[in-house]
PDB file of C-alpha atoms in Angstrom:
ATOM      1  CA  LEU C   1     -32.311 -35.850 -18.302  1.00 88.00           C
ATOM      2  CA  LEU C   2     -30.728 -33.078 -20.045  1.00 90.00           C
ATOM      3  CA  PRO C   3     -26.862 -31.529 -19.721  1.00 86.00           C
ATOM      4  CA  ALA C   4     -26.131 -28.287 -17.763  1.00 86.00           C
ATOM      5  CA  SER C   5     -24.514 -27.046 -21.201  1.00 84.00           C
ATOM      6  CA  ALA C   6     -26.382 -25.559 -24.166  1.00 82.00           C
ATOM      7  CA  GLU C   7     -24.005 -27.910 -26.217  1.00 81.00           C
ATOM      8  CA  GLY C   8     -24.619 -31.122 -24.182  1.00 84.00           C
ATOM      9  CA  ARG C   9     -28.731 -30.258 -24.288  1.00 87.00           C
ATOM     10  CA  ALA C  10     -28.477 -29.967 -27.911  1.00 85.00           C
ATOM     11  CA  ARG C  11     -26.239 -33.288 -28.436  1.00 86.00           C
ATOM     12  CA  SER C  12     -28.717 -35.056 -26.276  1.00 89.00           C
ATOM     13  CA  ARG C  13     -31.931 -33.640 -27.918  1.00 91.00           C
ATOM     14  CA  THR C  14     -30.268 -34.610 -31.206  1.00 90.00           C
ATOM     15  CA  LEU C  15     -29.332 -38.457 -30.675  1.00 91.00           C
ATOM     16  CA  ALA C  16     -32.957 -38.768 -28.982  1.00 93.00           C
ATOM     17  CA  SER C  17     -34.936 -37.249 -32.117  1.00 93.00           C
ATOM     18  CA  PHE C  18     -32.659 -39.475 -34.449  1.00 92.00           C
ATOM     19  CA  CYS C  19     -33.400 -42.695 -32.257  1.00 92.00           C
ATOM     20  CA  LEU C  20     -37.332 -41.688 -32.051  1.00 89.00           C
ATOM     21  CA  GLY C  21     -37.656 -40.827 -35.738  1.00 88.00           C
ATOM     22  CA  ASN C  22     -35.190 -43.252 -37.492  1.00 87.00           C
ATOM     23  CA  MET C  23     -35.020 -46.458 -35.412  1.00 85.00           C
ATOM     24  CA  MET C  24     -38.040 -46.726 -33.349  1.00 80.00           C
ATOM     25  CA  PRO C  25     -40.713 -47.041 -36.109  1.00 72.00           C
ATOM     26  CA  PHE C  26     -39.286 -49.199 -37.608  1.00 72.00           C
ATOM     27  CA  GLN C  27     -40.270 -51.958 -34.687  1.00 74.00           C
ATOM     28  CA  TYR C  28     -43.845 -50.614 -34.012  1.00 80.00           C
ATOM     29  CA  TRP C  29     -46.466 -53.398 -34.122  1.00 85.00           C
ATOM     30  CA  ARG C  30     -48.087 -51.129 -36.654  1.00 90.00           C
ATOM     31  CA  VAL C  31     -45.548 -50.911 -39.110  1.00 90.00           C
ATOM     32  CA  VAL C  32     -44.684 -54.326 -38.910  1.00 90.00           C
ATOM     33  CA  SER C  33     -48.484 -55.386 -39.752  1.00 93.00           C
ATOM     34  CA  PHE C  34     -48.838 -52.984 -42.916  1.00 94.00           C
ATOM     35  CA  LEU C  35     -45.664 -54.776 -43.799  1.00 94.00           C
ATOM     36  CA  LYS C  36     -47.087 -58.061 -43.559  1.00 95.00           C
ATOM     37  CA  ALA C  37     -50.774 -57.645 -44.121  1.00 96.00           C
ATOM     38  CA  ASP C  38     -50.800 -54.576 -46.703  1.00 96.00           C
ATOM     39  CA  MET C  39     -47.361 -55.004 -48.513  1.00 96.00           C
ATOM     40  CA  GLY C  40     -47.370 -58.693 -48.542  1.00 97.00           C
ATOM     41  CA  LEU C  41     -44.048 -59.113 -47.357  1.00 97.00           C
ATOM     42  CA  SER C  42     -43.111 -62.651 -45.246  1.00 96.00           C
ATOM     43  CA  ASP C  43     -41.606 -62.870 -41.912  1.00 93.00           C
ATOM     44  CA  ALA C  44     -37.946 -63.261 -43.560  1.00 93.00           C
ATOM     45  CA  GLN C  45     -38.887 -60.156 -45.534  1.00 94.00           C
ATOM     46  CA  VAL C  46     -39.831 -57.830 -42.244  1.00 92.00           C
ATOM     47  CA  GLN C  47     -36.923 -59.350 -40.237  1.00 90.00           C
ATOM     48  CA  LYS C  48     -34.510 -58.229 -42.938  1.00 91.00           C
ATOM     49  CA  TRP C  49     -35.910 -54.879 -43.401  1.00 90.00           C
ATOM     50  CA  ARG C  50     -36.336 -54.026 -39.771  1.00 89.00           C
ATOM     51  CA  ARG C  51     -32.691 -55.804 -38.975  1.00 89.00           C
ATOM     52  CA  HIS C  52     -31.401 -52.991 -42.122  1.00 91.00           C
ATOM     53  CA  TRP C  53     -32.938 -49.825 -40.357  1.00 90.00           C
ATOM     54  CA  LEU C  54     -31.865 -51.212 -36.818  1.00 91.00           C
ATOM     55  CA  GLU C  55     -27.952 -51.227 -38.060  1.00 94.00           C
ATOM     56  CA  ASP C  56     -28.241 -48.285 -39.768  1.00 94.00           C
ATOM     57  CA  GLY C  57     -29.103 -46.462 -37.375  1.00 94.00           C
ATOM     58  CA  PHE C  58     -26.553 -48.139 -34.847  1.00 96.00           C
ATOM     59  CA  GLU C  59     -23.963 -47.382 -37.607  1.00 95.00           C
ATOM     60  CA  GLN C  60     -25.070 -43.593 -37.318  1.00 93.00           C
ATOM     61  CA  VAL C  61     -25.196 -43.490 -33.540  1.00 94.00           C
ATOM     62  CA  GLU C  62     -21.715 -45.245 -33.266  1.00 94.00           C
ATOM     63  CA  ASP C  63     -20.380 -42.263 -35.581  1.00 91.00           C
ATOM     64  CA  TRP C  64     -21.581 -39.974 -33.488  1.00 89.00           C
ATOM     65  CA  LEU C  65     -20.226 -41.449 -30.105  1.00 90.00           C
ATOM     66  CA  LYS C  66     -16.911 -42.025 -31.775  1.00 88.00           C
ATOM     67  CA  ASN C  67     -17.095 -39.062 -33.351  1.00 84.00           C
ATOM     68  CA  PRO C  68     -18.800 -36.446 -31.064  1.00 76.00           C
ATOM     69  CA  GLU C  69     -17.619 -33.249 -33.193  1.00 75.00           C
ATOM     70  CA  ALA C  70     -19.908 -34.560 -35.564  1.00 75.00           C
ATOM     71  CA  LEU C  71     -22.920 -33.452 -33.493  1.00 72.00           C
ATOM     72  CA  CYS C  72     -21.724 -29.851 -32.855  1.00 69.00           C
ATOM     73  CA  LEU C  73     -23.878 -27.163 -33.906  1.00 59.00           C
ATOM     74  CA  SER C  74     -23.140 -23.940 -36.011  1.00 56.00           C
ATOM     75  CA  LEU C  75     -23.485 -21.346 -33.056  1.00 54.00           C
ATOM     76  CA  PRO C  76     -24.400 -17.807 -33.625  1.00 58.00           C
ATOM     77  CA  GLY C  77     -21.325 -15.785 -34.438  1.00 58.00           C
ATOM     78  CA  GLY C  78     -19.523 -18.439 -36.292  1.00 55.00           C
ATOM     79  CA  ASN C  79     -18.038 -20.544 -32.907  1.00 55.00           C
ATOM     80  CA  SER C  80     -17.680 -24.129 -33.190  1.00 60.00           C
ATOM     81  CA  CYS C  81     -18.672 -26.302 -30.299  1.00 63.00           C
ATOM     82  CA  ALA C  82     -16.053 -28.196 -28.429  1.00 61.00           C
ATOM     83  CA  ALA C  83     -16.201 -31.751 -28.989  1.00 59.00           C
ATOM     84  CA  PRO C  84     -17.293 -33.512 -25.313  1.00 61.00           C
ATOM     85  CA  GLU C  85     -14.866 -35.760 -22.980  1.00 62.00           C
ATOM     86  CA  PRO C  86     -15.998 -39.051 -24.081  1.00 65.00           C
ATOM     87  CA  GLY C  87     -17.851 -40.600 -21.470  1.00 88.00           C
ATOM     88  CA  ARG C  88     -19.534 -43.337 -19.892  1.00 94.00           C
ATOM     89  CA  PHE C  89     -23.236 -42.907 -21.642  1.00 95.00           C
ATOM     90  CA  CYS C  90     -24.144 -40.799 -24.847  1.00 93.00           C
ATOM     91  CA  ILE C  91     -23.348 -37.947 -23.099  1.00 90.00           C
ATOM     92  CA  GLY C  92     -20.811 -37.626 -20.739  1.00 89.00           C
ATOM     93  CA  ASP C  93     -20.868 -39.146 -17.491  1.00 93.00           C
ATOM     94  CA  SER C  94     -24.616 -38.428 -16.937  1.00 93.00           C
ATOM     95  CA  VAL C  95     -27.436 -40.430 -18.150  1.00 95.00           C
ATOM     96  CA  SER C  96     -29.412 -38.159 -20.338  1.00 94.00           C
ATOM     97  CA  MET C  97     -32.504 -37.866 -22.672  1.00 94.00           C
ATOM     98  CA  ALA C  98     -30.249 -39.811 -25.484  1.00 94.00           C
ATOM     99  CA  ASP C  99     -29.689 -42.521 -23.367  1.00 95.00           C
ATOM    100  CA  ILE C 100     -33.070 -43.187 -22.456  1.00 95.00           C
ATOM    101  CA  PHE C 101     -34.316 -43.640 -26.544  1.00 94.00           C
ATOM    102  CA  LEU C 102     -31.624 -45.265 -27.738  1.00 94.00           C
ATOM    103  CA  MET C 103     -31.245 -48.103 -24.761  1.00 94.00           C
ATOM    104  CA  PRO C 104     -34.571 -49.651 -25.824  1.00 91.00           C
ATOM    105  CA  GLN C 105     -33.264 -50.262 -29.196  1.00 91.00           C
ATOM    106  CA  VAL C 106     -30.213 -51.667 -28.062  1.00 93.00           C
ATOM    107  CA  TYR C 107     -31.824 -54.203 -25.800  1.00 93.00           C
ATOM    108  CA  TRP C 108     -34.432 -55.258 -27.897  1.00 88.00           C
ATOM    109  CA  SER C 109     -31.458 -56.166 -30.507  1.00 90.00           C
ATOM    110  CA  GLN C 110     -29.905 -58.118 -27.713  1.00 92.00           C
ATOM    111  CA  LYS C 111     -32.835 -59.425 -25.590  1.00 87.00           C
ATOM    112  CA  GLY C 112     -35.483 -59.423 -28.639  1.00 80.00           C
ATOM    113  CA  ASP C 113     -36.287 -61.592 -31.739  1.00 80.00           C
ATOM    114  CA  ALA C 114     -33.610 -64.095 -32.344  1.00 83.00           C
ATOM    115  CA  ALA C 115     -33.644 -62.790 -35.898  1.00 79.00           C
ATOM    116  CA  LEU C 116     -33.234 -59.298 -34.838  1.00 81.00           C
ATOM    117  CA  ARG C 117     -30.216 -60.104 -32.570  1.00 90.00           C
ATOM    118  CA  VAL C 118     -27.192 -57.758 -33.802  1.00 92.00           C
ATOM    119  CA  ASP C 119     -23.416 -58.356 -33.198  1.00 94.00           C
ATOM    120  CA  LEU C 120     -22.520 -55.008 -30.519  1.00 96.00           C
ATOM    121  CA  SER C 121     -18.753 -55.985 -31.354  1.00 96.00           C
ATOM    122  CA  LYS C 122     -19.103 -53.965 -34.465  1.00 96.00           C
ATOM    123  CA  TYR C 123     -20.464 -51.147 -32.682  1.00 97.00           C
ATOM    124  CA  PRO C 124     -17.719 -50.722 -29.671  1.00 96.00           C
ATOM    125  CA  HIS C 125     -18.869 -47.229 -28.521  1.00 95.00           C
ATOM    126  CA  LEU C 126     -22.618 -48.117 -28.511  1.00 96.00           C
ATOM    127  CA  LYS C 127     -21.733 -51.308 -26.613  1.00 97.00           C
ATOM    128  CA  LYS C 128     -19.772 -49.638 -23.959  1.00 96.00           C
ATOM    129  CA  VAL C 129     -22.714 -47.100 -23.249  1.00 96.00           C
ATOM    130  CA  TYR C 130     -25.305 -50.183 -23.092  1.00 96.00           C
ATOM    131  CA  GLU C 131     -23.257 -52.125 -20.891  1.00 97.00           C
ATOM    132  CA  ASN C 132     -23.029 -49.080 -18.456  1.00 97.00           C
ATOM    133  CA  THR C 133     -26.769 -48.492 -18.941  1.00 96.00           C
ATOM    134  CA  ALA C 134     -27.204 -51.924 -17.819  1.00 94.00           C
ATOM    135  CA  LYS C 135     -25.371 -51.035 -14.347  1.00 95.00           C
ATOM    136  CA  GLU C 136     -28.245 -48.493 -13.812  1.00 96.00           C
ATOM    137  CA  GLU C 137     -30.869 -49.284 -11.458  1.00 95.00           C
ATOM    138  CA  ALA C 138     -33.808 -47.409 -13.202  1.00 94.00           C
ATOM    139  CA  PHE C 139     -32.913 -49.156 -16.590  1.00 94.00           C
ATOM    140  CA  VAL C 140     -32.549 -52.287 -14.871  1.00 93.00           C
ATOM    141  CA  LYS C 141     -36.201 -51.965 -13.303  1.00 93.00           C
ATOM    142  CA  SER C 142     -37.456 -50.703 -16.707  1.00 92.00           C
ATOM    143  CA  CYS C 143     -36.350 -53.655 -18.724  1.00 88.00           C
ATOM    144  CA  PRO C 144     -39.586 -55.635 -19.456  1.00 87.00           C
ATOM    145  CA  GLU C 145     -38.769 -59.071 -17.641  1.00 89.00           C
ATOM    146  CA  ASN C 146     -38.423 -56.677 -14.142  1.00 89.00           C
ATOM    147  CA  ILE C 147     -41.941 -54.737 -14.715  1.00 84.00           C
TER     148      ILE C 147
END
């Protein structure tokens, strides 16, 4: 689930970490319960809050997928990494950790609560990755409706 190259592994881990820390928590039941019970937010306010952070995350991921050099890390000796070739998935043509962490967020933005549905046409690179992963047997089997 990690690319062969050090650069690819770093990119995959960066995307996965971003999804884990900046997108997933906003969907967690604990967080939503806190917003409603402790903060007194209405369902509509919570949905607005969740949608904002989901779309904010999608915008960042779309930017990284569109401009993969933005994920280049400074290498020892001042060398810059080469931008990866566009592929079917987040990092090239093989499923990586990045896809595994990102796809649940995209899935729920399409199949979950209607109030959280996101128009993926605003994120063409993300949409392409989602459509490609949706064809992969492991992703299909892991969808809630198939468990």
